[in-house]
PDB file of C-alpha atoms in Angstrom:
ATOM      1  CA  UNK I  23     -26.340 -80.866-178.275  1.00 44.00           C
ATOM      2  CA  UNK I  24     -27.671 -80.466-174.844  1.00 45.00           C
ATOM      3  CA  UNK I  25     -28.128 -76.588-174.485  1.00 46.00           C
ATOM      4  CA  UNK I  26     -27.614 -76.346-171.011  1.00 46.00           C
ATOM      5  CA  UNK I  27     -24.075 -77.066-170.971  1.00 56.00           C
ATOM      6  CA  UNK I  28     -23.670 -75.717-174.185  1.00 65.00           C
ATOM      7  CA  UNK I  29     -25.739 -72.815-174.481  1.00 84.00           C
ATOM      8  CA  UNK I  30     -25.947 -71.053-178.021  1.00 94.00           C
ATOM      9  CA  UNK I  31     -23.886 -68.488-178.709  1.00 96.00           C
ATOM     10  CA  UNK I  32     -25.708 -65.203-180.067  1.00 97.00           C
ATOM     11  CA  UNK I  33     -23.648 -63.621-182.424  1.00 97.00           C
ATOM     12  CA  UNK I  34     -24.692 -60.155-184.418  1.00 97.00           C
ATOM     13  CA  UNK I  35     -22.123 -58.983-186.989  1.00 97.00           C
ATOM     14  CA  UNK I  36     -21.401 -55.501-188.213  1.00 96.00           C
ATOM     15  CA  UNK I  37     -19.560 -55.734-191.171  1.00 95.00           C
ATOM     16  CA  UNK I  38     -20.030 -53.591-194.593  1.00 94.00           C
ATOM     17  CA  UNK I  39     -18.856 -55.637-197.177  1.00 94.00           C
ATOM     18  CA  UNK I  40     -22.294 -57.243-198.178  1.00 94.00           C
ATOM     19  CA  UNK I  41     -20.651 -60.780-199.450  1.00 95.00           C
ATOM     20  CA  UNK I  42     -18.414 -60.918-195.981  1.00 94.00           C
ATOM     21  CA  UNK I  43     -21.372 -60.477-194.074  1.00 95.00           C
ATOM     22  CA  UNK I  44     -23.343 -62.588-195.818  1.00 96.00           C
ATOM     23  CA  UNK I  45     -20.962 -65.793-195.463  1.00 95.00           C
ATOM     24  CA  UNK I  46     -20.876 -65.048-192.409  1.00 96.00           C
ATOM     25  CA  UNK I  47     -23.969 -65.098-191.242  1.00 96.00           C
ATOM     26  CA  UNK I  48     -24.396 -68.533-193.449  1.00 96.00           C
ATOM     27  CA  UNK I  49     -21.690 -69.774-191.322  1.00 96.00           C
ATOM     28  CA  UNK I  50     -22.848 -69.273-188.118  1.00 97.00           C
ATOM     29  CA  UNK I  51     -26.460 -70.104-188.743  1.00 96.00           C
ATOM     30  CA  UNK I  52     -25.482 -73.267-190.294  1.00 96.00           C
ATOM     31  CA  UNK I  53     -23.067 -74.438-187.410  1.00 96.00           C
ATOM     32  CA  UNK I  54     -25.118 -76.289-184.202  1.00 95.00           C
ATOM     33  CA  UNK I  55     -24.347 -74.141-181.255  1.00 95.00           C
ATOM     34  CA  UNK I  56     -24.567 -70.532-183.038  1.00 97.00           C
ATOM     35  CA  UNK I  57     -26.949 -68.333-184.039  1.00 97.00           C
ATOM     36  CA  UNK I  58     -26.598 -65.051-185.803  1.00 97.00           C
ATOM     37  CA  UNK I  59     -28.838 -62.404-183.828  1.00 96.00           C
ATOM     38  CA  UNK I  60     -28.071 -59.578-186.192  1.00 96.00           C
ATOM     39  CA  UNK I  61     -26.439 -58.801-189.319  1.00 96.00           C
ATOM     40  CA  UNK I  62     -25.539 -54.721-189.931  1.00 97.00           C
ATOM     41  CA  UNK I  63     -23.736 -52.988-192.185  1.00 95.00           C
ATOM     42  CA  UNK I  64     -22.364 -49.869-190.006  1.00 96.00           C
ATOM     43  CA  UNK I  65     -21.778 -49.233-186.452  1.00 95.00           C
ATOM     44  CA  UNK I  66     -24.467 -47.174-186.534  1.00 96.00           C
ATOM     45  CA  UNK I  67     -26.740 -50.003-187.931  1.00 96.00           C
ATOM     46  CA  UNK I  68     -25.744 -51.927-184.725  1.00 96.00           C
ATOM     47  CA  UNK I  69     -26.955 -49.568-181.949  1.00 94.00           C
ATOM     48  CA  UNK I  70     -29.746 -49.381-182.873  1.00 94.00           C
ATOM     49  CA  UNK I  71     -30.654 -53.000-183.929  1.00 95.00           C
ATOM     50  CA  UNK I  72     -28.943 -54.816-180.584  1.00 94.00           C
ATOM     51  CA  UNK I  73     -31.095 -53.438-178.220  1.00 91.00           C
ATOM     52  CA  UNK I  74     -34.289 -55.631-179.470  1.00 91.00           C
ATOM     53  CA  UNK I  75     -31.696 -58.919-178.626  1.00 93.00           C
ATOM     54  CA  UNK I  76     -28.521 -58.388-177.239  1.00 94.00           C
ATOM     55  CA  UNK I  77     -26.341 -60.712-177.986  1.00 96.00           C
ATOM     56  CA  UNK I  78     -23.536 -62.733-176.300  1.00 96.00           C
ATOM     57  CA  UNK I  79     -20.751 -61.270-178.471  1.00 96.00           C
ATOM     58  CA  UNK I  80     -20.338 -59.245-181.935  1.00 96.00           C
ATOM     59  CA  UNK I  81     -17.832 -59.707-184.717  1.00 95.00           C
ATOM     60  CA  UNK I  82     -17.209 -56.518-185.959  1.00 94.00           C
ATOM     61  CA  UNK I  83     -14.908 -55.069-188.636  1.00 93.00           C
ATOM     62  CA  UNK I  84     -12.860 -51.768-188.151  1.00 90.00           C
ATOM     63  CA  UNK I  85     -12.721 -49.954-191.565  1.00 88.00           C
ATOM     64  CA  UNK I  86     -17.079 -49.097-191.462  1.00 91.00           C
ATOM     65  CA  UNK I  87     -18.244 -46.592-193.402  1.00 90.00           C
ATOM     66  CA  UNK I  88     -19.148 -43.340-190.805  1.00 92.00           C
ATOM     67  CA  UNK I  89     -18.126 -44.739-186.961  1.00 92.00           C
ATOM     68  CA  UNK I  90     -15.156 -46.964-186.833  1.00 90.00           C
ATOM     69  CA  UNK I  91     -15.510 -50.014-185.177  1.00 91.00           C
ATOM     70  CA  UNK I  92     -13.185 -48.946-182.675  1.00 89.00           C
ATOM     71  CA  UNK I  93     -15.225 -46.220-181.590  1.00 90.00           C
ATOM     72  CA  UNK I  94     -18.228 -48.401-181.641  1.00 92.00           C
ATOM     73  CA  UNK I  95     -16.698 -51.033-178.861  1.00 89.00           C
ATOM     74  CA  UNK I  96     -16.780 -48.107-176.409  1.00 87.00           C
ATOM     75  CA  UNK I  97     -20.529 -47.694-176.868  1.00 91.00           C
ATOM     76  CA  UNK I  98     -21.080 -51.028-176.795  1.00 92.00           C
ATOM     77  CA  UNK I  99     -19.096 -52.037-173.551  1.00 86.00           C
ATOM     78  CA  UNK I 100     -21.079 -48.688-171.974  1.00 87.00           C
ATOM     79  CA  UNK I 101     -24.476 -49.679-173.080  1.00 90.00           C
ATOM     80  CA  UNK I 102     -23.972 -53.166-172.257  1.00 90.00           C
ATOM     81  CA  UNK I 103     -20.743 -54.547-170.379  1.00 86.00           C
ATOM     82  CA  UNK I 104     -21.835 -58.282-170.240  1.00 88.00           C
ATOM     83  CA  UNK I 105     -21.258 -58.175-174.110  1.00 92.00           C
ATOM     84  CA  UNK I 106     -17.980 -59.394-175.750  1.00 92.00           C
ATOM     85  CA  UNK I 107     -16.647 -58.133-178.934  1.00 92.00           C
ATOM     86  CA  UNK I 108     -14.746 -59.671-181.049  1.00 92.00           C
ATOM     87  CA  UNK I 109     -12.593 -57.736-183.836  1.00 90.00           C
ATOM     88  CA  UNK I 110     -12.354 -59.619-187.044  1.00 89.00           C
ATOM     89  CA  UNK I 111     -10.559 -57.181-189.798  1.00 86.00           C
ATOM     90  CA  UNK I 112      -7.748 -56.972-192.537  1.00 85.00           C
ATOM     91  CA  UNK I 113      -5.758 -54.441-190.489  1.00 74.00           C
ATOM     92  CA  UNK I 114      -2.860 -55.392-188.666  1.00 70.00           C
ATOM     93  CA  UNK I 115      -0.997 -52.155-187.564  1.00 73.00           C
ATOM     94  CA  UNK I 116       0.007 -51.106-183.589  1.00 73.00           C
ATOM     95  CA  UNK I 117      -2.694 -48.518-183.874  1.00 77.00           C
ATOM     96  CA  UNK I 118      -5.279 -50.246-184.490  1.00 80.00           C
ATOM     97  CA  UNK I 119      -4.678 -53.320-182.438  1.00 80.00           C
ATOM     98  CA  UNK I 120      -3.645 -51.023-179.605  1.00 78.00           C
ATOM     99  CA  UNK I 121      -6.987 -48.570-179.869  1.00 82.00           C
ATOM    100  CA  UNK I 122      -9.258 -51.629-180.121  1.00 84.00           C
ATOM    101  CA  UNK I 123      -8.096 -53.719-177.115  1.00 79.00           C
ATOM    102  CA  UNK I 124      -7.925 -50.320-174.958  1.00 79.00           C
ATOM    103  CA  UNK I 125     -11.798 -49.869-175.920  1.00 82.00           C
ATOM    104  CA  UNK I 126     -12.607 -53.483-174.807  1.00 83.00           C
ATOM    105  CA  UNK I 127     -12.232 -55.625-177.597  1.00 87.00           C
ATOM    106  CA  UNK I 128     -12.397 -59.433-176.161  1.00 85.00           C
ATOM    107  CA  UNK I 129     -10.359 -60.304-179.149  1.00 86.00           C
ATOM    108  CA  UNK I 130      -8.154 -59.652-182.405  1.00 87.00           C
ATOM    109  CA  UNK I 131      -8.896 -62.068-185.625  1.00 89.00           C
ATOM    110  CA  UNK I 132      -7.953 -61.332-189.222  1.00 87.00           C
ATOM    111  CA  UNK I 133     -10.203 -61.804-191.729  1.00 88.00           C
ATOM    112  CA  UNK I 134      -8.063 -64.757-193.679  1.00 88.00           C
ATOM    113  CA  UNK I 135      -8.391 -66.828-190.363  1.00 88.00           C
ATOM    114  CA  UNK I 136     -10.008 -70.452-190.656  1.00 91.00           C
ATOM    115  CA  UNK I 137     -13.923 -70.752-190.506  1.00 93.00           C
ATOM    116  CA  UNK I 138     -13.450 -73.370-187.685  1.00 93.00           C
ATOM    117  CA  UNK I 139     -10.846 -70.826-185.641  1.00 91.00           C
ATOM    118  CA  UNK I 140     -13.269 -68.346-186.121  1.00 93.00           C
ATOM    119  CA  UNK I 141     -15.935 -70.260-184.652  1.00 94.00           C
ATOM    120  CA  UNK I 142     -13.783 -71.340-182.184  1.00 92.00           C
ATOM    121  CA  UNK I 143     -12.804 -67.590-181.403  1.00 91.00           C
ATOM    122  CA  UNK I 144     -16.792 -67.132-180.753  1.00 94.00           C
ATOM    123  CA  UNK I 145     -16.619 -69.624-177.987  1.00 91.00           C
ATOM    124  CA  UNK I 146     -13.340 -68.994-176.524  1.00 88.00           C
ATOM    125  CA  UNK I 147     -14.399 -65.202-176.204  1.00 89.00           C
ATOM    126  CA  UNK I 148     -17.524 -66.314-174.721  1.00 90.00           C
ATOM    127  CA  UNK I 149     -16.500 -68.253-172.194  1.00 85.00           C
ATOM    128  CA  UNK I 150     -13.458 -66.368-170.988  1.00 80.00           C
ATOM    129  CA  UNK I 151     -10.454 -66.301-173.602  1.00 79.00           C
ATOM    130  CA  UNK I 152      -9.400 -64.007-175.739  1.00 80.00           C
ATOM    131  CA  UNK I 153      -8.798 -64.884-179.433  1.00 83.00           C
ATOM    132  CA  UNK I 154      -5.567 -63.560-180.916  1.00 82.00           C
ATOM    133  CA  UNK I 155      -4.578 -64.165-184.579  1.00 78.00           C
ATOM    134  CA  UNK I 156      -0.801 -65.977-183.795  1.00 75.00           C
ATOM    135  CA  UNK I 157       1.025 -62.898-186.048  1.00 72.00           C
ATOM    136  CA  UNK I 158      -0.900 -60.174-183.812  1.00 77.00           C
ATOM    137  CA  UNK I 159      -0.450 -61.907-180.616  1.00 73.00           C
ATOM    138  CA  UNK I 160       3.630 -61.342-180.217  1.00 68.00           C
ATOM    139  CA  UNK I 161       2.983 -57.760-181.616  1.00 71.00           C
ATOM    140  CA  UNK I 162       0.440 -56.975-178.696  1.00 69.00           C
ATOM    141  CA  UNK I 163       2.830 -57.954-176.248  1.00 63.00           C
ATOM    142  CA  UNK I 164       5.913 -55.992-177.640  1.00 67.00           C
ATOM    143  CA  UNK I 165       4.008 -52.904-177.882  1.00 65.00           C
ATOM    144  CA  UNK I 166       2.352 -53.102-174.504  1.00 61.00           C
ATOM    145  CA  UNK I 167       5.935 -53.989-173.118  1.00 59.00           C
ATOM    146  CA  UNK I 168       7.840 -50.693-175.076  1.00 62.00           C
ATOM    147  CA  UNK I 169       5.267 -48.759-172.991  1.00 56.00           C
ATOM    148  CA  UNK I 170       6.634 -48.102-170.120  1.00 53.00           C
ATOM    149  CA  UNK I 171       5.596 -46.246-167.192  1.00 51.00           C
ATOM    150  CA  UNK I 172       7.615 -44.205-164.960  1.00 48.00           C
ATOM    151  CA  UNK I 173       7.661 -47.284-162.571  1.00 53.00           C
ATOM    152  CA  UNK I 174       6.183 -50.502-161.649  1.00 55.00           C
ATOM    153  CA  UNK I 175       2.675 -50.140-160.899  1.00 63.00           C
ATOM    154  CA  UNK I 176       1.458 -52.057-157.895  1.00 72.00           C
ATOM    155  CA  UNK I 177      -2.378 -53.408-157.331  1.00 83.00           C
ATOM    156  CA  UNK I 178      -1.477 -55.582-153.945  1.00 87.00           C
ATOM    157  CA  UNK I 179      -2.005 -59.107-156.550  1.00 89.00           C
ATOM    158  CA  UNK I 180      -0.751 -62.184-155.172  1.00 89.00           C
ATOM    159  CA  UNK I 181       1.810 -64.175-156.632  1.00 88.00           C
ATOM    160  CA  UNK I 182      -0.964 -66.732-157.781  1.00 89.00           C
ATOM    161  CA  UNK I 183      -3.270 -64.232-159.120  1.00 90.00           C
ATOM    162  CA  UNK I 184       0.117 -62.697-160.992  1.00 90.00           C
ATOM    163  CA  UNK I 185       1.125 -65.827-162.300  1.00 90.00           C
ATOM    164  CA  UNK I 186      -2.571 -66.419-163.423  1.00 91.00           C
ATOM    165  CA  UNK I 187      -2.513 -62.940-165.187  1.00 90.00           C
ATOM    166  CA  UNK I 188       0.576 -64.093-166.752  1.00 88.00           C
ATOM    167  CA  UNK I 189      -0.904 -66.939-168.174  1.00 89.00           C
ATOM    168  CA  UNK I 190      -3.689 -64.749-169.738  1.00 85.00           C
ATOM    169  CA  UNK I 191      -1.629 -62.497-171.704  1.00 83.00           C
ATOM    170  CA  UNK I 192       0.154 -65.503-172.907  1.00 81.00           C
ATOM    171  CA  UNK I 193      -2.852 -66.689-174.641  1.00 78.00           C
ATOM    172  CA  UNK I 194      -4.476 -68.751-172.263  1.00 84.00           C
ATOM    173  CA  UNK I 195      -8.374 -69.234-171.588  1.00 82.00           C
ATOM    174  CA  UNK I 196      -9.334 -70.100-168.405  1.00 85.00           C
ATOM    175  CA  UNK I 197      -9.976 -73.480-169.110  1.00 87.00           C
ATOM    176  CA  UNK I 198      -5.960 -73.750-170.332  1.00 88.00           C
ATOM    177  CA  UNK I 199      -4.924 -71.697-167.270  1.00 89.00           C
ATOM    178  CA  UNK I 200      -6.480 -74.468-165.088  1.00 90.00           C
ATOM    179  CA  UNK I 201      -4.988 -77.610-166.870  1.00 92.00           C
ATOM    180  CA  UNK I 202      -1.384 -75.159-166.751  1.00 91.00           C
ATOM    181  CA  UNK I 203      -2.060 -74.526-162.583  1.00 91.00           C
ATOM    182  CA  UNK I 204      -3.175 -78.063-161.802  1.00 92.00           C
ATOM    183  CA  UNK I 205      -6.792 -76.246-160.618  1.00 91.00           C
ATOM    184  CA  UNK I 206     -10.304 -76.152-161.421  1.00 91.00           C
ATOM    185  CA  UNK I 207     -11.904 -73.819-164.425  1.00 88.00           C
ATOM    186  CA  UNK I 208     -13.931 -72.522-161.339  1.00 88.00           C
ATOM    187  CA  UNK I 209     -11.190 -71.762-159.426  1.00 90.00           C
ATOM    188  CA  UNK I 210      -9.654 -69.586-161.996  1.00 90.00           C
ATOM    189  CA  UNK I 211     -12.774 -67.733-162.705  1.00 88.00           C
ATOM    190  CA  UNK I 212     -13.048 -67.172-159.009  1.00 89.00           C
ATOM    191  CA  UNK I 213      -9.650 -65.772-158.639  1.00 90.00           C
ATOM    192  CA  UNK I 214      -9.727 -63.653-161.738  1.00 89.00           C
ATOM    193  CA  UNK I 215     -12.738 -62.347-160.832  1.00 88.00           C
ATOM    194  CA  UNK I 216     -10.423 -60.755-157.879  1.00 90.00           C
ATOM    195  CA  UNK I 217      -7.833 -59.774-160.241  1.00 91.00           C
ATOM    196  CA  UNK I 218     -10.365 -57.767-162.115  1.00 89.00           C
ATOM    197  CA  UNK I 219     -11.422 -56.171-158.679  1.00 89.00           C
ATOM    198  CA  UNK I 220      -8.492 -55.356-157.712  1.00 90.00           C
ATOM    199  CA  UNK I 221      -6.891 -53.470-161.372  1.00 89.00           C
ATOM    200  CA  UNK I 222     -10.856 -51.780-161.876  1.00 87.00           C
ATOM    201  CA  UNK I 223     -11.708 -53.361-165.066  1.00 84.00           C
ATOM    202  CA  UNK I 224     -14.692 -55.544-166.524  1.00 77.00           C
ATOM    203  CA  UNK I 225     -12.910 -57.701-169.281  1.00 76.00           C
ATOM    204  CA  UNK I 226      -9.951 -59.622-169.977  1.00 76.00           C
ATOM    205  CA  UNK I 227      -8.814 -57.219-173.032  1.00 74.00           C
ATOM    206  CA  UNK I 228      -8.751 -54.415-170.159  1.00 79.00           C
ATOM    207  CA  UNK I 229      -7.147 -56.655-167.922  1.00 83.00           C
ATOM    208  CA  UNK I 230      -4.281 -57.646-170.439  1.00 81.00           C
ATOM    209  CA  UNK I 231      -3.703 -54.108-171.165  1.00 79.00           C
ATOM    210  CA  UNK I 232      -3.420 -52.877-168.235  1.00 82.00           C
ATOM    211  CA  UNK I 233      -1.151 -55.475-166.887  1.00 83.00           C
ATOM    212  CA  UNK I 234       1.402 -55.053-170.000  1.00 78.00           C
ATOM    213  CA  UNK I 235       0.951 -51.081-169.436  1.00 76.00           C
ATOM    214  CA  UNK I 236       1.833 -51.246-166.207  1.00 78.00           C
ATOM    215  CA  UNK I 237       4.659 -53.969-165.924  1.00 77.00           C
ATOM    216  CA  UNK I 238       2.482 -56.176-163.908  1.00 82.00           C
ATOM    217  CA  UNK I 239       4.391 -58.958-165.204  1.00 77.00           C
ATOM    218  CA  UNK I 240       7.544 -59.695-166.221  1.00 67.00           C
TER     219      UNK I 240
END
């Protein structure tokens, strides 16, 4: 694997349940191309072990014993905003999937989902995407769209960077979004990059929420 192209993906993993953990931190250390930084068993575990190797993203579980995991992606994003997070969890209710992509959650996974999606999920967060287990992903959007503002929010987007937004709620990465536009994985980045400008966040969960909160699309 040449490591340049593909650099390894630093995972840590906060999860309580000691066999959960445990697999997967087998999984990940086994697998070429990912390597498991840090195994915890509480949110609190996790602040204070990160910080001697931060990693490129963390797969974290809700339902921890003392902080939630939902309150733990807020320090997390704070303390270090390069840093993806990945929710992987057995809960599948508006509340929860609402609360944890508001705090900057890069992604939503249950826990019965595929060893080779959830590896895939690593990546895809990593380098731009943002995993969605298929039954959560049609839930997001209706509940984002049955919030609805007293009127149309407007952040001066262009009609490319809007249709590019579009295609990011929909599910697409970037590298999808380019194939679907006919342009260059660059060239996405580049233009999301102004998208983020322009609505004031740092991640693509913010971005997604923000454009279903405020009918940025239609």
């Amino acid at each position: 694997m040449d490591e340049a192209k593909n650099p390894v993906i630093r995972t840590a993993i906060v999860e309580d349940e000691r066999q959960i953990r445990e697999g997967l931190t087998t999984l990940i250390n086994r697998t070429n191309g990912y390597r498991c930084t840090g195994s915890f068993r509480s949110m609190e575990e996790a602040l204070e072990g990160i910080k001697y190797e931060v990693p490129d993203i963390a797969l974290c579980d809700i339902g921890l014993p003392g902080m939630s995991g939902i309150e733990g992606i807020r320090i997390l994003k704070e303390r270090y905003p390069q840093l993806e997070v990945l929710m992987l969890t057995v809960y599948d209710d508006d509340d929860r999937i609402f609360d944890a992509l508001c705090a900057g959650a890069s992604g939503y996974l249950l826990k019965r989902t595929s060893s080779a999606r959830l590896l895939e999920g690593l990546r895809e967060a990593v380098t731009g995407g943002a995993p969605i287990s298929p039954e959560i992903a049609s839930r997001v959007i209706k509940l984002f769209r049955d919030i609805r503002p007293p009127e149309r929010a407007d952040y001066e987007l262009t009609p490319h960077e809007t249709r590019l937004l579009k295609l990011i709620v929909e599910g697409h990465n970037y590298t999808t979004a380019a194939e679907e536009l006919g342009v260059s994985y660059n060239t996405v980045k580049f233009h999301m990059r102004h998208v983020y400008e322009k609505l004031q966040v740092h991640s693509k969960s913010e971005a997604v929420a923000k454009a279903l909160r405020d009918r940025l699309i239609e």
